[in-house]
Coordinates of C-alpha atoms and ligand atoms in Angstrom, one line a residue:
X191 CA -18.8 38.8 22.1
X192 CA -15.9 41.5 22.3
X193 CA -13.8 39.0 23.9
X194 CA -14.5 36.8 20.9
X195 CA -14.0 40.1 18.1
X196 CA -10.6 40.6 20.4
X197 CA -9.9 36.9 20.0
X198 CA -10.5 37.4 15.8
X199 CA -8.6 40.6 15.7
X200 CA -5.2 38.8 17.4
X201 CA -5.9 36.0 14.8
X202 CA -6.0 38.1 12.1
X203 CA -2.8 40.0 13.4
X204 CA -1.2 36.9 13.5
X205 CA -2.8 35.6 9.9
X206 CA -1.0 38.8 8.6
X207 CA 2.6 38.2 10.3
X208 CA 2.7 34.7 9.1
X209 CA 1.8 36.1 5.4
X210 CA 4.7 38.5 6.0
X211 CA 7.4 36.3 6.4
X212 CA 5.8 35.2 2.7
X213 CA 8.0 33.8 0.1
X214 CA 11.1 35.5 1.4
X215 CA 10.4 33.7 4.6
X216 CA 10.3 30.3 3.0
X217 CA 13.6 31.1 1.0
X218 CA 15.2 31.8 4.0
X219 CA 14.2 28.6 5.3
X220 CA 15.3 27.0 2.5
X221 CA 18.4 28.8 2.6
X222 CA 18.8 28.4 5.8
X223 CA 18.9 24.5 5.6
X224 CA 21.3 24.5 2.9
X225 CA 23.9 26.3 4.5
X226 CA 23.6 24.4 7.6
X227 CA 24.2 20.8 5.1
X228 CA 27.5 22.8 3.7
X229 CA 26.5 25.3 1.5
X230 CA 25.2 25.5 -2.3
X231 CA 28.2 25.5 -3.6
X232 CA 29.5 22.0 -1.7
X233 CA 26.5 20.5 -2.5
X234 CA 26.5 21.1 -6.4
X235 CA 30.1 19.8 -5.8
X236 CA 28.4 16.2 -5.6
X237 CA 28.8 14.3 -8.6
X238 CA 28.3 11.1 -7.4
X239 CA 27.4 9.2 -4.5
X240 CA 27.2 5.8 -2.8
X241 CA 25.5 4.3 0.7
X242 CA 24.9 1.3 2.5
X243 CA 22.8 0.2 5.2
X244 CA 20.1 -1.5 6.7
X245 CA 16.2 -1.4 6.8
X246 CA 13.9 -2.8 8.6
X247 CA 9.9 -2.3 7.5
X248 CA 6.5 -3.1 9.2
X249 CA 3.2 -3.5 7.5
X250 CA 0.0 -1.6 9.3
X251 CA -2.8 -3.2 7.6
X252 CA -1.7 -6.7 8.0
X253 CA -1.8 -6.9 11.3
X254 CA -3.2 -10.3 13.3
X255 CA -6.3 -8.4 15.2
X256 CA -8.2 -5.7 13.5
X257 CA -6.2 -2.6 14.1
X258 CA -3.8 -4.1 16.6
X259 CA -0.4 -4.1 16.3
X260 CA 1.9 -4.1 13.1
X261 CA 3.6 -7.2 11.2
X262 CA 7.3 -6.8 11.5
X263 CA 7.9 -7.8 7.1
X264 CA 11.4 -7.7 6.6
X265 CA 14.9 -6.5 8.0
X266 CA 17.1 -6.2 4.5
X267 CA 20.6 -4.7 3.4
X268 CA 21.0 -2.3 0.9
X269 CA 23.7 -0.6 -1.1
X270 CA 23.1 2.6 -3.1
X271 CA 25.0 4.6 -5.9
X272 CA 23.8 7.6 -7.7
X273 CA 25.0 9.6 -10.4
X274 CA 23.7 12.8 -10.0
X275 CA 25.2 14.3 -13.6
X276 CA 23.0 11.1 -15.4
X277 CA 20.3 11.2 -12.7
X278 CA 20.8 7.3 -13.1
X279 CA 20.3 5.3 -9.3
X280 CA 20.8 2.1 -8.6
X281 CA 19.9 -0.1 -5.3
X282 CA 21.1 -3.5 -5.1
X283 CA 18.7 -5.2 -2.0
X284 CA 19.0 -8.2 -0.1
X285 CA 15.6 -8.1 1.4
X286 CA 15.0 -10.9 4.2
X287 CA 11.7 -11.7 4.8
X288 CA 9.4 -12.7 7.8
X289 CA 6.1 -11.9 6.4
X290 CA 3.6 -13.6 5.0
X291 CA 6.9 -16.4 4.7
X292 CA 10.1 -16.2 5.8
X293 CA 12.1 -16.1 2.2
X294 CA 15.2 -13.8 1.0
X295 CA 14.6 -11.9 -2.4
X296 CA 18.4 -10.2 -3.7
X297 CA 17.8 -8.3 -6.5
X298 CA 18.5 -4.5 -8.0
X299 CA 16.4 -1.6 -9.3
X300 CA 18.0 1.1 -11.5
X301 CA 16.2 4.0 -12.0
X302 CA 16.8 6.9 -14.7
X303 CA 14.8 10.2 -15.7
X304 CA 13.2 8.1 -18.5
X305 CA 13.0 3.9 -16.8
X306 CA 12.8 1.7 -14.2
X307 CA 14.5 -1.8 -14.1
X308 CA 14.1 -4.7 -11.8
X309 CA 17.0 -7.0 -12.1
X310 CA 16.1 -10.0 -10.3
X311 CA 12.9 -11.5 -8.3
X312 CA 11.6 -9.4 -6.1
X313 CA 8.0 -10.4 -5.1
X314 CA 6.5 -13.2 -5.0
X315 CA 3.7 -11.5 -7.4
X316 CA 5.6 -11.9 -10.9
X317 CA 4.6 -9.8 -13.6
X318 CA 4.6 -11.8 -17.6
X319 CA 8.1 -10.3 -17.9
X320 CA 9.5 -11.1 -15.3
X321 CA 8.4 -15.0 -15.3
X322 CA 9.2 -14.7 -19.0
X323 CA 12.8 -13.4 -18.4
X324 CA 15.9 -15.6 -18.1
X325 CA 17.4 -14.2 -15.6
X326 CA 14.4 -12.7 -14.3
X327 CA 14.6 -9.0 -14.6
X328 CA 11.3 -6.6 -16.2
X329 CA 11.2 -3.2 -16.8
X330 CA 8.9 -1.3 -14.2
X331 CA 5.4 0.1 -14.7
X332 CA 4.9 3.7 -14.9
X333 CA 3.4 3.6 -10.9
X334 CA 6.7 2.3 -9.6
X335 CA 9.1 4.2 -11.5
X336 CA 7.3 7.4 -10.1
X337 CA 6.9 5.9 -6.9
X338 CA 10.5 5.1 -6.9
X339 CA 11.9 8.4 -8.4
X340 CA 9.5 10.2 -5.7
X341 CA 11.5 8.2 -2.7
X342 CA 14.6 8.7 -4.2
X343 CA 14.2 12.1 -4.3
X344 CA 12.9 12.3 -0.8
X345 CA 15.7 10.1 0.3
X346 CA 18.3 11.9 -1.6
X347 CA 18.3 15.1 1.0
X348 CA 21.3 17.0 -0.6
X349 CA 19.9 16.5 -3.7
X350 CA 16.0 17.4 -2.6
X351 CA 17.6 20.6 -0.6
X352 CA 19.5 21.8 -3.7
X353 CA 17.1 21.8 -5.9
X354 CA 14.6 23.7 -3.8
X355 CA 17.7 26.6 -3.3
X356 CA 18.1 26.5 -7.5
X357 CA 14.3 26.8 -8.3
X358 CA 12.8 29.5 -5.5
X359 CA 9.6 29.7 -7.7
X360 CA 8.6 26.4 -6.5
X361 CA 9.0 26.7 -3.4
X362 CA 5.9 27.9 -1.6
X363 CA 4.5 28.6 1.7
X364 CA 3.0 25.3 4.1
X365 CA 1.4 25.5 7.4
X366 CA 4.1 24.3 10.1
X367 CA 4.3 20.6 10.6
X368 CA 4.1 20.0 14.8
X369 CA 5.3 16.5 16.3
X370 CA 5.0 15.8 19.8
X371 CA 3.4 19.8 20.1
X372 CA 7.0 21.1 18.9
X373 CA 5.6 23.5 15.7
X374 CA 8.4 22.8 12.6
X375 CA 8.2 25.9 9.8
X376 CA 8.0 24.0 6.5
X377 CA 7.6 24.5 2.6
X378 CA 6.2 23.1 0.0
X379 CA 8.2 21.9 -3.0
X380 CA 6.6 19.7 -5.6
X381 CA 4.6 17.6 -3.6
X382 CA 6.8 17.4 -0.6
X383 CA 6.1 19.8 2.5
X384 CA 9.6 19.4 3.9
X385 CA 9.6 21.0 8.0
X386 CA 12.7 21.9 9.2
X387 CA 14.2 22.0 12.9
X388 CA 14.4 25.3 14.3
X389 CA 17.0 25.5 16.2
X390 CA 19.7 23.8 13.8
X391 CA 17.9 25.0 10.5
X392 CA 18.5 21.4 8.7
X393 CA 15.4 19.6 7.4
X394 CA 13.6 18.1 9.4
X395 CA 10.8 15.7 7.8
X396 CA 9.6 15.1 4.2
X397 CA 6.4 14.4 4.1
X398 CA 3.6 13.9 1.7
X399 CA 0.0 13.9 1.5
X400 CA -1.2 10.4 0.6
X401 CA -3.8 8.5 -0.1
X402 CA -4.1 5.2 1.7
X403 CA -6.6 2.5 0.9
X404 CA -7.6 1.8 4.4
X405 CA -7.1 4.9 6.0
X406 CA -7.6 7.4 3.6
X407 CA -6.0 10.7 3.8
X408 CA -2.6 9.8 5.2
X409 CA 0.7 11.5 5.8
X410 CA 3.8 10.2 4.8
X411 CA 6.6 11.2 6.2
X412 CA 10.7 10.6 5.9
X413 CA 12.5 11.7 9.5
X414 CA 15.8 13.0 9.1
X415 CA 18.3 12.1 11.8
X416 CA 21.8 12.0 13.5
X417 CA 23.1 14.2 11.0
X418 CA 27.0 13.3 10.3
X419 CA 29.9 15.7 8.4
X420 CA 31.4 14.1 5.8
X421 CA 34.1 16.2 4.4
X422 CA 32.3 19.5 4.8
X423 CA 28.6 18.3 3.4
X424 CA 26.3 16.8 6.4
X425 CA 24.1 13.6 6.2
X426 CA 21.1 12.6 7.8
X427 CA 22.3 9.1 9.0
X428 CA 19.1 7.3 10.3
X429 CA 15.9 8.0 9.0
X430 CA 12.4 6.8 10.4
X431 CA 9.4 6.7 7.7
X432 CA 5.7 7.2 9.2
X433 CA 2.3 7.0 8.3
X434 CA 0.0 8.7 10.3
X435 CA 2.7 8.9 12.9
X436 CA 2.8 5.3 13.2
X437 CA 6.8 4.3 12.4
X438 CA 6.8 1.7 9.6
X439 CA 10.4 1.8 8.6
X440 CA 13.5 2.3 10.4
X441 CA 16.9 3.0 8.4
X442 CA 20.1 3.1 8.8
X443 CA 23.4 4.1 6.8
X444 CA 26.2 2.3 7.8
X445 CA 28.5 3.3 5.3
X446 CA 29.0 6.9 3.3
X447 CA 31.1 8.0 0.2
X448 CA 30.3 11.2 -1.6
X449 CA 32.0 12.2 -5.3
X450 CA 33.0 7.9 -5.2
X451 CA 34.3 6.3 -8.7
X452 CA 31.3 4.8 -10.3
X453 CA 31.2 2.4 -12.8
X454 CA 28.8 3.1 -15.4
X455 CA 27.5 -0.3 -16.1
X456 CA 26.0 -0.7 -13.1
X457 CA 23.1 1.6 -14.4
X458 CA 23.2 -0.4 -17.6
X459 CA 19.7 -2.8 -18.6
X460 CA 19.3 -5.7 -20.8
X461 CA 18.3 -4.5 -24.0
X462 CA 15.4 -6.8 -24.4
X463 CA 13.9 -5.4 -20.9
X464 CA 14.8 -1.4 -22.0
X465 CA 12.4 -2.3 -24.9
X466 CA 8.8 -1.1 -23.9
X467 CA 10.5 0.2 -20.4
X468 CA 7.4 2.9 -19.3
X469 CA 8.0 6.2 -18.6
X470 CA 7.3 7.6 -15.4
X471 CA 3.3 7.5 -14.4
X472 CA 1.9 11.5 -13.9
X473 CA -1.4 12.4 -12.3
X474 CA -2.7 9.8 -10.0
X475 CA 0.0 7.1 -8.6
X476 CA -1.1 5.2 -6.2
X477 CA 1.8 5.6 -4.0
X478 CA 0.8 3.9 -1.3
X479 CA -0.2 0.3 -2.6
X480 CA 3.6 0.7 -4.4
X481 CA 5.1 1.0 -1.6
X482 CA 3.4 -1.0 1.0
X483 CA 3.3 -4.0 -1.0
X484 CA 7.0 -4.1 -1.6
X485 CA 7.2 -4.0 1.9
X486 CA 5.9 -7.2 2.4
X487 CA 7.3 -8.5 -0.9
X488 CA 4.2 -9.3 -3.1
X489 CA 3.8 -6.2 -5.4
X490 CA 2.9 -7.1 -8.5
X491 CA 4.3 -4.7 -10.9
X492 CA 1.8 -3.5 -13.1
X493 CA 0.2 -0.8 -14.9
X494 CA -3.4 -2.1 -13.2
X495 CA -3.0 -2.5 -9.7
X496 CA -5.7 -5.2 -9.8
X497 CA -4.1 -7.0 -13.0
X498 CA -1.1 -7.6 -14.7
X499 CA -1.2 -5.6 -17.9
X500 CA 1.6 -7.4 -19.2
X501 CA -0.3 -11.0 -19.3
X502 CA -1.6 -12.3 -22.5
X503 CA -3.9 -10.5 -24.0
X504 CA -3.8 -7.7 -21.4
X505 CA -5.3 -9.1 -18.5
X506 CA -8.0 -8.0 -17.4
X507 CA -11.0 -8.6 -14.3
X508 CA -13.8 -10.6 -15.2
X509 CA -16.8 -12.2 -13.8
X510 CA -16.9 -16.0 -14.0
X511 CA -20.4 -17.7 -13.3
X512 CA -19.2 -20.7 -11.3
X513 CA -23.1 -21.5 -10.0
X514 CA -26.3 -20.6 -11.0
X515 CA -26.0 -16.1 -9.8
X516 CA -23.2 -16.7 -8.3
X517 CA -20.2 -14.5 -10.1
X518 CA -16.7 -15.1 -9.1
X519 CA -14.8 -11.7 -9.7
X520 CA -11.0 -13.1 -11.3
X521 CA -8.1 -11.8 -13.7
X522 CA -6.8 -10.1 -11.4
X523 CA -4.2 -10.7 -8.4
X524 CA -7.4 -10.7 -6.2
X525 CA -11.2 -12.1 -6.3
X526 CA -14.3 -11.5 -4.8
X527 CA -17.5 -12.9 -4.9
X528 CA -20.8 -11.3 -5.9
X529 CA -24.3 -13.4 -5.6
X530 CA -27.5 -12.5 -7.0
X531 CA -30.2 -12.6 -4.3
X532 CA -34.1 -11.8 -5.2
X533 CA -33.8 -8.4 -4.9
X534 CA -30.7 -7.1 -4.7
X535 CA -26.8 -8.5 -4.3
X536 CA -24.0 -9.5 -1.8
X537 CA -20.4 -8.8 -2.3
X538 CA -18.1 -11.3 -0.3
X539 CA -14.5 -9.4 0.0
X540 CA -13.6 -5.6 -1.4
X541 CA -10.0 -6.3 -2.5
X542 CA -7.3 -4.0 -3.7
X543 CA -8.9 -0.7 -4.5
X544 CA -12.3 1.6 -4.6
X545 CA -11.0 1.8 -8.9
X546 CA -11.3 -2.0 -8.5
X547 CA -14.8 -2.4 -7.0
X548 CA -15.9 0.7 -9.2
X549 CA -15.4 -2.0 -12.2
X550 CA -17.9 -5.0 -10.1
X551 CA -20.6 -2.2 -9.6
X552 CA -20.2 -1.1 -12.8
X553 CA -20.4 -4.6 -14.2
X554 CA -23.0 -5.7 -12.1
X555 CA -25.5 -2.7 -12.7
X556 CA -25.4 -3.7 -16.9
X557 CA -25.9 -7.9 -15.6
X558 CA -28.6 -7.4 -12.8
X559 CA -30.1 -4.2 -13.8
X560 CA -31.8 -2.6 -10.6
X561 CA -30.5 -4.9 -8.2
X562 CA -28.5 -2.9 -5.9
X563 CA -25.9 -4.4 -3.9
X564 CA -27.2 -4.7 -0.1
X565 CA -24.6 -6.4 2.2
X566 CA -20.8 -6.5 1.9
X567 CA -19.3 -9.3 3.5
X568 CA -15.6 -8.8 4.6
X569 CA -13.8 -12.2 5.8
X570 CA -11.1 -10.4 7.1
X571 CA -9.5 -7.3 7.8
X572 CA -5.9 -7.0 6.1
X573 CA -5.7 -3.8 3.6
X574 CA -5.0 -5.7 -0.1
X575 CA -8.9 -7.6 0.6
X576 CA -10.7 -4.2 2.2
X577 CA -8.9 -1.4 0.2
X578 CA -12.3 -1.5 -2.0
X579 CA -14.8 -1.2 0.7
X580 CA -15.7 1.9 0.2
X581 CA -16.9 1.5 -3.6
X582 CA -19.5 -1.0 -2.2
X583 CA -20.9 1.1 0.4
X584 CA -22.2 3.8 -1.8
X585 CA -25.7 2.2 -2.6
X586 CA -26.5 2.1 1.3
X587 CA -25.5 -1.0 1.8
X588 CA -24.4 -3.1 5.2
X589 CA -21.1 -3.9 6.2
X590 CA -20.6 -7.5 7.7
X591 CA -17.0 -8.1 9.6
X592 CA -16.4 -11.1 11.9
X593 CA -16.0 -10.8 15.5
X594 CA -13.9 -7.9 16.9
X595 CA -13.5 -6.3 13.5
X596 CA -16.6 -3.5 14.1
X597 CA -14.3 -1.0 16.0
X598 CA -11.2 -1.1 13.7
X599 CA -13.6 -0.4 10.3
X600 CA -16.1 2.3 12.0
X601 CA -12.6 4.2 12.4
X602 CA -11.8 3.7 9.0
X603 CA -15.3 4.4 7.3
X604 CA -15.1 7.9 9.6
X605 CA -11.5 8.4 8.0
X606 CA -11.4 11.5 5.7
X607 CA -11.2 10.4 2.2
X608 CA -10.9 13.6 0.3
X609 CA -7.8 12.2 -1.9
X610 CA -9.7 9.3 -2.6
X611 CA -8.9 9.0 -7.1
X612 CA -11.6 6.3 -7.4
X613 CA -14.4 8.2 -5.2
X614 CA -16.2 11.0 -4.6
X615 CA -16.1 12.4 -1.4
X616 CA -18.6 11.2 0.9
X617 CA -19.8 10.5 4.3
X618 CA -19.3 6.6 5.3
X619 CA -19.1 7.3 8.9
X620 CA -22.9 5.7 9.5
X621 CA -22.7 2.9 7.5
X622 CA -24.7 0.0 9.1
X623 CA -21.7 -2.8 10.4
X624 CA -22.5 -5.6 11.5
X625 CA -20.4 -8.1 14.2
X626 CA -20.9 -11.9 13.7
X627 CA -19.9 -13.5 16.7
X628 CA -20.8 -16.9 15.4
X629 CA -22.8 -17.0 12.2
X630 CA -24.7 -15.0 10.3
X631 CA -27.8 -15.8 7.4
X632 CA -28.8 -13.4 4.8
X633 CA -32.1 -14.7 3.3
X634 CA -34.1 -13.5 0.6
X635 CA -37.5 -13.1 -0.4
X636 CA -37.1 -16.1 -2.8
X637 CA -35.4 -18.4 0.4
X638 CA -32.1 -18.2 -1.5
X639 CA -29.3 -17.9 1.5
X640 CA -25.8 -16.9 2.1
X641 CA -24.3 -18.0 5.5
X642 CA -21.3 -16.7 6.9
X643 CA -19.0 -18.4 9.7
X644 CA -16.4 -17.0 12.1
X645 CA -14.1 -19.4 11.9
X646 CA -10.6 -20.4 14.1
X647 CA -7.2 -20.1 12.0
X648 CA -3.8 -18.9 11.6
X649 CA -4.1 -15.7 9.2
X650 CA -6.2 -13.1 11.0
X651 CA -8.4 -12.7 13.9
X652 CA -12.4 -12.4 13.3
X653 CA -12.0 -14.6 9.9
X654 CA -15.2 -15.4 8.4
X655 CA -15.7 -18.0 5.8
X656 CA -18.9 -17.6 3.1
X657 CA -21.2 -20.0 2.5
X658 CA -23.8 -20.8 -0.4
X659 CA -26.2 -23.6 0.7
X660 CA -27.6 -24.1 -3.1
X661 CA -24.5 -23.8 -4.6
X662 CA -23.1 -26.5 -2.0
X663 CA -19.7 -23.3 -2.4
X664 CA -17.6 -22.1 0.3
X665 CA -15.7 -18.5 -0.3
X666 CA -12.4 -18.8 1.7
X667 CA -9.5 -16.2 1.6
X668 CA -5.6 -16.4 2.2
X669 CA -5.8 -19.7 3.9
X670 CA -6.8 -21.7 0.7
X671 CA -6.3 -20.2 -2.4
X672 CA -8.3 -23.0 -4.4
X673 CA -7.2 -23.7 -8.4
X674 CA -3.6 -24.4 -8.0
X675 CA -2.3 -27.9 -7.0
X676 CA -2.8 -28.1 -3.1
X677 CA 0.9 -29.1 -1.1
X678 CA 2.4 -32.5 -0.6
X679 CA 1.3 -32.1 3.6
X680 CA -1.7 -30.2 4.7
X681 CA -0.8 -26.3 6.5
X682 CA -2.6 -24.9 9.5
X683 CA -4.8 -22.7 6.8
X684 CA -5.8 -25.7 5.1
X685 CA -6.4 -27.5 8.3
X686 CA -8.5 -24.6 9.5
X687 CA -10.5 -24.4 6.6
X688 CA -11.4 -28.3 7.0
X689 CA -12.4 -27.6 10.7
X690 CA -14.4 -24.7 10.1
X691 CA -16.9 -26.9 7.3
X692 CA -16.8 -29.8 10.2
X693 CA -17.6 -27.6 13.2
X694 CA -20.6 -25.9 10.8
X695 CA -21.7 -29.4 9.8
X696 CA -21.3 -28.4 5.9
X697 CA -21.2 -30.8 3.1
X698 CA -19.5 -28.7 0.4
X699 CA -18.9 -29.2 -3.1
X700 CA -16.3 -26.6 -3.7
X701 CA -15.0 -24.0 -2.7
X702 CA -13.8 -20.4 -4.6
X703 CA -11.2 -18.0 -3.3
X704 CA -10.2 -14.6 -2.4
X705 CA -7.2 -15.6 -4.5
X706 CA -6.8 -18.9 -7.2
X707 CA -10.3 -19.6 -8.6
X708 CA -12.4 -22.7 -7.5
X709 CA -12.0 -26.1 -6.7
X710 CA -13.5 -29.3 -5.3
X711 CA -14.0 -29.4 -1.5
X712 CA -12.7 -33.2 -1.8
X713 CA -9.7 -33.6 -2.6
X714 CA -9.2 -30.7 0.4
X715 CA -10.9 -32.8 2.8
X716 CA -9.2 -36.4 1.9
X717 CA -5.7 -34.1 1.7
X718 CA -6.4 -33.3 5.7
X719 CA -8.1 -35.8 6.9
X720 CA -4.7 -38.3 6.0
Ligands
ZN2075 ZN1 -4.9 -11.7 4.6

């Protein structure tokens, strides 16, 4: 025990010092850092600025096996100007794609204190505007522009730096960041806790605290690297971005001009898309679907994340009853199924968000009053068709993931979700999950069965496919989106989907999707079997 009050009393000693170094100590940090990029004074002197350079990304939660390895998405050029009197960016990308299809989207976002403009596809995922626009272009939603004036900002290290040194009554204390057990002294500064090296005083990381669909509380960090002098002012000149440590983006400047003539049209928008243009969202943006999305080029930009708000009439997510207690979830850029059983109910897919799923509880409490929903049926593991699990679980319900999927989602159902915007915090860490290896019945008291079916195919590994005997309906995502016309030739998803109903001896009607709507099982069949 007095070893232990010893133990207390050096913690507290220490507790104290740290508290001592206080604000004055973070200043000095602060301080610190800008004098080693060139000093205050050299980098108010920056008016303007322009960079080039490459990036390549990786996407985490679209990974082939559950928690294996990370899709390599894109390896893309981009060249950057900023006027730092206006506050006016631009970035004009030439983003080359591997992932989910190899495609090239060149396009341009210019971002101001007041709007965000797209000039240009960027995502498979059109928003109304955009599909409307000739030349496409669209004005962003209030998520991205804050999503993009938040990495600009984090990016923009001579900028980020001199506006901590100019406002000292934002700056406040953070617990040191440590990497690879080196301990970093860091600050915080509206939302960023930026560590710096030190040795060298220069800043180190940026990082902030996010929330992540999948994993939860996350950190999200900018690296700042190989630090080069141009004309008195130093540059980080490679930069690696991490979440949870893992590296998702690597990039590099290969070109550098500071105080360079810029033209000021190339901040300048259509008027037609500056009409309506959103301001910047505040409170909850969630950062992380903005981001991660673009990284594999399908972000829909919207002010829903589930729906385009700028559709006819608003958009919105609905339930469509496509057989006898059987609800198809759509509106939205995602679907999910949710069948009425005797007793309670079965949710096939939790896509996009917990804000998402929170609108199918809501809206099946008020349609099967006292029917609580049991099992959760994922078919597969990839984060835009999971990212609303959580919202499911809260009624006690069972988790059911195909084959080799179990490990990966007890990890992320033990995840801390404190930042969660859509829940309250909660213990998911002993939700019941269960493995199909092969296939799975839930039956109810009434005989009414769902089946599910592990099934072979080219998207993910541990795919299950639904199955509604009664309803003769199959639930399939990502490898047929049934509703729009099916391709000239069959695909490996399609073919899978065909050898999954044969090797289960099925004899479906139709089939509806984790994305589309529904469709016959037919003219699927007769399409592969040519
Ligand atoms: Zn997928």
């Amino acid at each position: 025990m007095k070893r232990l009050a010893a133990l207390f009393s050096v913690l507290a000693l220490l507790a104290l010092l740290s508290c001592a170094t206080g604000p004055s100590g973070d200043q000095e940090l602060v301080k610190r850092a800008v004098d080693a990029m060139g000093g205050a004074d050299a980098l108010a002197a920056i008016k303007t600025i322009s960079a080039k350079g490459t990036v390549k990304q990786w996407e985490p939660e679209q990974s082939d096996v559950p928690g294996g390895e990370m899709r390599f998405a894109n390896e893309s050029s981009w060249d950057f100007v900023g006027d730092r009197t206006t506050r006016a960016a631009r970035i004009d990308w030439e983003k080359r794609f591997v992932y989910p299809s190899p495609r090239t989207f060149t396009f341009s976002e210019i971002v101001t204190p007041e709007a965000g403009y797209v000039i240009g596809v960027d995502a498979n995922s059109r928003n109304a505007q955009s599909l409307q626009s000739n030349p496409p272009a669209h004005s962003m939603s209030s998520l991205r522009l804050a999503t993009t004036q938040r990495e600009t900002l984090r990016a923009s290290t001579t900028s980020l730096l001199l506006a901590m040194r100019n406002n000292p009554e934002r700056v406040s204390p953070a617990a040191d960041i440590v990497v690879g057990g080196r301990s970093y002294p860091a600050v915080s500064y509206q939302g960023f806790v930026v560590a710096f090296d030190p040795q060298t005083g220069l800043p180190d990381r940026v990082r902030t605290l996010d929330y992540d669909s999948v994993w939860g509380d996350v950190n999200y960090d900018l690296t700042l690297e190989q630090w080069r002098d141009f004309g008195g002012v130093k540059i980080p000149m490679h930069r690696k971005t991490e979440l949870n440590g893992r590296v998702i983006a690597e990039t590099a400047f290969t070109d550098l001009r500071i105080n360079p003539p810029v033209d000021s049209a190339r901040f300048e928008v259509p008027a037609t898309i500056r009409a309506g243009a959103a301001k910047p969202a505040t409170g909850n943006v969630p950062y992380q679907w903005v981001i991660r999305r673009q990284i594999i080029g399908i972000y829909m930009d919207s002010e829903n994340v589930s729906y385009d708000t700028r559709a006819a009439g608003g958009g919105g997510l609905r339930l469509q009853e496509i057989a006898p207690g059987v609800h198809h979830v759509v509106g939205g850029t995602h679907n999910s199924l949710l069948v009425e059983m005797s007793d309670y109910l079965v949710v096939l897919d939790a896509p996009v968000s917990d804000a998402q799923s929170n609108w199918v509880v809501n809206a099946a409490r008020s349609r099967f009053p006292g029917k609580p929903i049991r099992w959760v049926v994922l078919t597969h593991h990839h984060m835009d068709h999971t990212g609303g699990v959580r919202g499911y679980l809260t009624d006690g319900a069972t988790l059911v993931v195909g084959q080799g999927a179990a490990a990966h989602f007890r990890r992320v159902l033990a995840a801390p979700t404190t930042r969660n915007p859509d829940l309250t915090v909660r213990d998911f860490s002993r939700v019941p999950i269960m493995e199909v290896p092969e296939s799975h019945v839930i039956t109810d008291s009434r005989g009414r069965q769902i089946m599910v079916y592990l099934m072979d195919n080219p998207h993910a590994k541990g795919m299950l496919m639904g199955w509604i005997p009664d309803a003769k309906l199959g639930f399939v995502t990502d490898i047929w989106s049934p509703g729009p016309p099916l391709p000239p030739k069959p695909n490996p998803g399609l073919v899978a989907v065909v050898n999954a109903v044969k090797k289960a001896g099925l004899q479906p009607a139709r089939f509806a999707g984790g994305h589309g709507s529904s469709a016959d099982y037919a003219s699927l069949e007769k399409l592969v079997g040519q």
